[in-house]
Tab-separated table of C-alpha atoms in Angstrom:
chain	number	residue	atom	x	y	z
K	1	MET	CA	-4.894	17.998	18.243
K	2	ALA	CA	-2.547	19.509	16.037
K	3	LEU	CA	1.221	19.176	15.179
K	4	PHE	CA	2.717	22.106	13.653
K	5	GLY	CA	-0.509	24.069	13.624
K	6	GLU	CA	-2.267	21.369	11.278
K	7	SER	CA	-4.157	18.440	12.223
K	8	LYS	CA	-2.463	14.820	13.105
K	9	VAL	CA	-3.902	13.338	9.932
K	10	ILE	CA	-2.572	16.278	7.462
K	11	SER	CA	0.982	16.007	9.496
K	12	LEU	CA	1.391	12.459	9.148
K	13	ALA	CA	0.409	12.480	5.570
K	14	ARG	CA	2.606	15.180	4.634
K	15	ALA	CA	5.334	13.341	6.086
K	16	LEU	CA	4.405	9.941	4.471
K	17	LEU	CA	3.936	11.970	1.083
K	18	ILE	CA	7.700	13.042	1.278
K	19	GLU	CA	8.775	9.474	2.058
K	20	ARG	CA	6.935	8.791	-1.193
K	21	VAL	CA	8.971	11.330	-2.998
K	22	ARG	CA	12.136	10.291	-1.570
K	23	SER	CA	11.768	6.910	-2.825
K	24	ASP	CA	9.985	7.527	-6.269
K	25	PRO	CA	12.256	8.132	-9.273
K	26	THR	CA	9.194	9.131	-11.537
K	27	ALA	CA	8.155	11.736	-9.308
K	28	ARG	CA	11.673	13.140	-8.811
K	29	ALA	CA	11.952	12.913	-12.888
K	30	GLY	CA	9.132	14.941	-13.063
K	31	GLY	CA	10.358	17.635	-11.340
K	32	PHE	CA	8.538	17.340	-7.699
K	33	THR	CA	10.608	17.597	-4.813
K	34	THR	CA	10.253	16.929	-0.941
K	35	ASP	CA	10.372	20.757	-0.756
K	36	MET	CA	7.280	21.137	-2.831
K	37	ALA	CA	5.479	18.349	-0.645
K	38	LYS	CA	6.538	20.208	2.383
K	39	LYS	CA	4.621	23.565	0.866
K	40	LEU	CA	1.344	21.922	-0.169
K	41	ASP	CA	-1.439	23.409	1.752
K	42	ALA	CA	-3.929	21.000	3.690
K	43	ASN	CA	-6.349	20.809	1.025
K	44	GLN	CA	-3.882	19.418	-1.506
K	45	ILE	CA	-2.640	17.144	1.059
K	46	ALA	CA	-5.940	15.860	1.843
K	47	GLY	CA	-6.650	14.578	-1.864
K	48	THR	CA	-3.624	12.238	-1.333
K	49	VAL	CA	-3.467	8.493	-0.873
K	50	GLU	CA	-1.243	9.251	2.218
K	51	ALA	CA	-4.272	11.261	3.754
K	52	THR	CA	-6.767	8.373	2.843
K	53	VAL	CA	-4.593	5.731	4.811
K	54	ALA	CA	-4.166	8.573	7.871
K	55	THR	CA	-7.811	9.208	7.780
K	56	ILE	CA	-9.145	5.836	7.833
K	57	MET	CA	-6.651	4.892	10.206
K	58	GLU	CA	-7.367	7.506	12.790
K	59	THR	CA	-11.334	7.005	12.492
K	60	PHE	CA	-11.032	3.298	12.896
K	61	ALA	CA	-8.509	3.927	16.130
K	62	GLY	CA	-11.303	6.678	17.566
K	63	LEU	CA	-14.239	4.056	16.965
K	64	THR	CA	-12.381	1.191	18.429
K	65	LEU	CA	-11.477	3.192	21.524
K	66	LYS	CA	-14.835	4.155	21.858
K	67	GLY	CA	-16.139	0.461	22.339
K	68	ALA	CA	-16.758	-0.424	18.565
K	69	SER	CA	-15.756	-4.161	17.499
K	70	PRO	CA	-13.146	-3.698	14.748
K	71	GLU	CA	-15.612	-5.179	12.254
K	72	ASP	CA	-18.117	-2.481	13.270
K	73	ALA	CA	-15.704	0.293	12.962
K	74	LEU	CA	-14.625	-0.936	9.352
K	75	ARG	CA	-18.456	-1.202	8.538
K	76	ARG	CA	-19.296	2.505	9.557
K	77	ILE	CA	-16.247	3.970	8.010
K	78	GLU	CA	-17.284	1.930	4.681
K	79	ALA	CA	-21.000	3.213	5.100
K	80	HIS	CA	-19.357	6.703	5.235
K	81	ARG	CA	-16.591	6.458	2.281
K	82	ARG	CA	-19.500	4.505	0.128
K	83	SER	CA	-20.429	7.968	-1.393
K	84	ILE	CA	-16.951	7.930	-3.234
K	85	GLY	CA	-17.256	4.429	-4.836
K	86	SER	CA	-17.384	0.752	-3.568
K	87	SER	CA	-17.249	-2.953	-4.933
K	88	ASN	CA	-18.219	-6.314	-3.672
K	89	ASP	CA	-14.633	-6.775	-2.288
K	90	PHE	CA	-15.892	-5.408	0.959
K	91	TYR	CA	-15.041	-8.013	3.664
K	92	PRO	CA	-15.303	-6.109	7.338
K	93	ASP	CA	-13.587	-9.062	8.976
K	94	ALA	CA	-10.289	-8.889	7.059
K	95	GLY	CA	-8.701	-6.065	8.930
K	96	THR	CA	-7.888	-2.560	8.552
K	97	ALA	CA	-4.597	-3.256	6.301
K	98	ASP	CA	-6.690	-5.339	3.498
K	99	TYR	CA	-9.563	-2.722	4.026
K	100	ILE	CA	-7.166	0.536	2.980
K	101	ARG	CA	-5.764	-1.673	-0.023
K	102	TYR	CA	-9.463	-2.267	-1.095
K	103	ARG	CA	-10.338	1.568	-0.506
K	104	PHE	CA	-7.016	2.094	-2.569
K	105	GLU	CA	-8.197	-0.249	-5.579
K	106	VAL	CA	-11.588	1.946	-5.197
K	107	GLU	CA	-10.477	5.326	-4.827
K	108	TYR	CA	-7.422	5.275	-6.757
K	109	GLN	CA	-7.780	3.167	-9.589
K	110	GLY	CA	-4.656	3.005	-11.748
K	111	ALA	CA	-2.450	4.905	-9.618
K	112	GLN	CA	0.959	3.996	-9.559
K	113	LEU	CA	3.010	4.119	-6.068
K	114	PRO	CA	6.547	2.972	-5.324
K	115	PRO	CA	6.767	-0.808	-4.538
K	116	GLY	CA	5.750	-1.062	-0.841
K	117	HIS	CA	4.516	2.458	-0.333
K	118	LEU	CA	0.895	1.528	0.619
K	119	ASP	CA	2.064	-0.972	3.223
K	120	PHE	CA	4.558	1.583	4.442
K	121	CYS	CA	1.966	4.023	4.813
K	122	ILE	CA	-0.526	1.451	6.630
K	123	HIS	CA	2.654	0.741	9.061
K	124	ALA	CA	3.071	4.244	9.976
K	125	ALA	CA	-0.098	5.066	10.413
K	126	ASN	CA	-1.336	1.834	12.307
K	127	HIS	CA	1.694	2.809	14.669
K	128	PHE	CA	0.816	6.529	15.049
K	129	PHE	CA	-2.919	6.164	15.589
K	130	THR	CA	-3.813	2.561	16.993
K	131	TYR	CA	-0.554	1.171	18.781
K	132	VAL	CA	-0.259	4.237	21.256
K	133	ASP	CA	-3.941	5.298	21.048
K	134	GLY	CA	-3.726	8.195	19.077
K	135	LYS	CA	-0.667	9.630	20.923
K	136	GLY	CA	2.062	8.790	19.102
K	137	ASP	CA	5.104	10.578	17.870
K	138	LEU	CA	5.386	11.330	14.060
K	139	ASN	CA	9.141	10.584	13.748
K	140	HIS	CA	8.610	7.386	15.842
K	141	ALA	CA	5.814	6.418	13.394
K	142	ILE	CA	7.912	7.036	10.038
K	143	LEU	CA	10.914	5.157	11.758
K	144	PHE	CA	8.779	2.257	12.811
K	145	ALA	CA	7.576	2.330	9.259
K	146	GLN	CA	10.822	2.169	7.825
K	147	HIS	CA	11.833	-0.729	9.878
K	148	GLU	CA	8.923	-2.789	8.616
K	149	ARG	CA	9.563	-1.725	5.229
K	150	ASP	CA	13.234	-2.893	5.469
K	151	ARG	CA	12.064	-6.203	7.228
K	152	ASP	CA	9.462	-6.816	4.637
K	153	ARG	CA	12.244	-6.611	1.530
K	154	LEU	CA	14.629	-9.005	3.258
K	155	GLU	CA	12.129	-11.327	3.785
K	156	TYR	CA	11.155	-11.136	0.335
K	157	LEU	CA	14.705	-11.677	-0.754
K	158	LEU	CA	15.115	-14.560	1.591
K	159	ASP	CA	11.950	-16.207	0.390
K	160	HIS	CA	13.137	-16.004	-3.223
K	161	LEU	CA	16.751	-17.339	-2.344
K	162	VAL	CA	14.685	-20.571	-0.833
K	163	VAL	CA	12.918	-20.892	-4.138
K	164	ALA	CA	16.165	-20.134	-6.294
K	165	PHE	CA	18.080	-23.029	-4.215
K	166	ARG	CA	15.284	-25.336	-4.467
K	167	ASP	CA	15.013	-25.016	-8.092
K	168	ASP	CA	18.805	-25.295	-8.385
K	169	ASP	CA	18.788	-22.222	-10.005
K	170	ILE	CA	22.496	-21.217	-9.364
K	171	GLU	CA	22.413	-17.924	-11.296
K	172	SER	CA	19.337	-16.622	-9.356
K	173	TYR	CA	20.501	-17.904	-6.212
K	174	GLU	CA	23.827	-16.152	-6.569
K	175	TYR	CA	22.181	-12.874	-7.580
K	176	LEU	CA	19.328	-13.062	-4.827
K	177	GLN	CA	22.327	-13.807	-2.369
K	178	GLN	CA	24.178	-10.682	-3.318
K	179	GLN	CA	20.978	-8.631	-3.035
K	180	ALA	CA	20.138	-9.886	0.483
K	181	GLN	CA	23.461	-9.210	1.415
K	182	ALA	CA	23.655	-5.659	0.081
K	183	TRP	CA	20.110	-5.029	1.779
K	184	ALA	CA	21.130	-6.344	5.267
K	185	GLU	CA	24.244	-4.070	4.898
K	186	PHE	CA	22.080	-1.175	3.820
K	187	ARG	CA	19.543	-1.691	6.581
K	188	SER	CA	22.640	-1.866	9.430
K	189	GLU	CA	23.778	1.502	7.930
K	190	GLN	CA	20.415	2.878	7.981
K	191	SER	CA	20.048	1.713	11.531
K	192	GLN	CA	23.254	3.490	12.782
K	193	LYS	CA	21.954	6.498	11.189
K	194	ARG	CA	18.575	6.763	13.007
K	195	ALA	CA	20.241	5.769	16.140
K	196	ALA	CA	22.861	8.806	15.733
K	197	MET	CA	20.058	11.301	14.965
K	198	GLN	CA	18.085	10.268	17.831
K	199	LEU	CA	20.738	10.651	20.318
K	200	ARG	CA	21.682	14.090	18.665
K	201	ALA	CA	17.821	14.452	19.557
K	202	GLU	CA	18.088	13.211	23.132
K	203	LEU	CA	21.147	15.514	23.653
K	204	ARG	CA	19.656	18.625	22.494
K	205	ARG	CA	16.826	18.251	25.036
K	206	MET	CA	19.658	18.005	27.974
């Protein structure tokens, strides 16, 4: 089944690439824009990290829906992708997220991504293909990944706040406290914007 005339993998990968460009100052400084990402053809999208994540997650979801165990599904995926490269770091019982991180290290050695972007892709693809048995909505998958990224960032700041407080590092504690507060306010603002967008979309359907 295709979305807007292209496969689900390519549609999701394109949306994830657009998110990468939005959050990567290096890409923007190099002149690569979200409009350019929207105009890439399917073959160009297929060569991206985002497409690799989406492909693995779609295949994993399909195999497990047909009765394969998670470990067997990852073994079968690895047997197929081994031709691209492999290492001794493959552990089929580690789960899909760790498997994707392993494949990223094998297939994209030295590639630089914005902090947290690979996990963002994993969250979105997992929601899109696995949680809803391949019937997910693209926008919902991106919103879900954004929520998880926001939560991960806030948890990171709070964890470091605890360390700074324990070590009596007042300067770091005050800085991290400000960052956590700013991030919480940003997340609240973004949530309000997303809610408004969803409301407008629902009203247009009426």
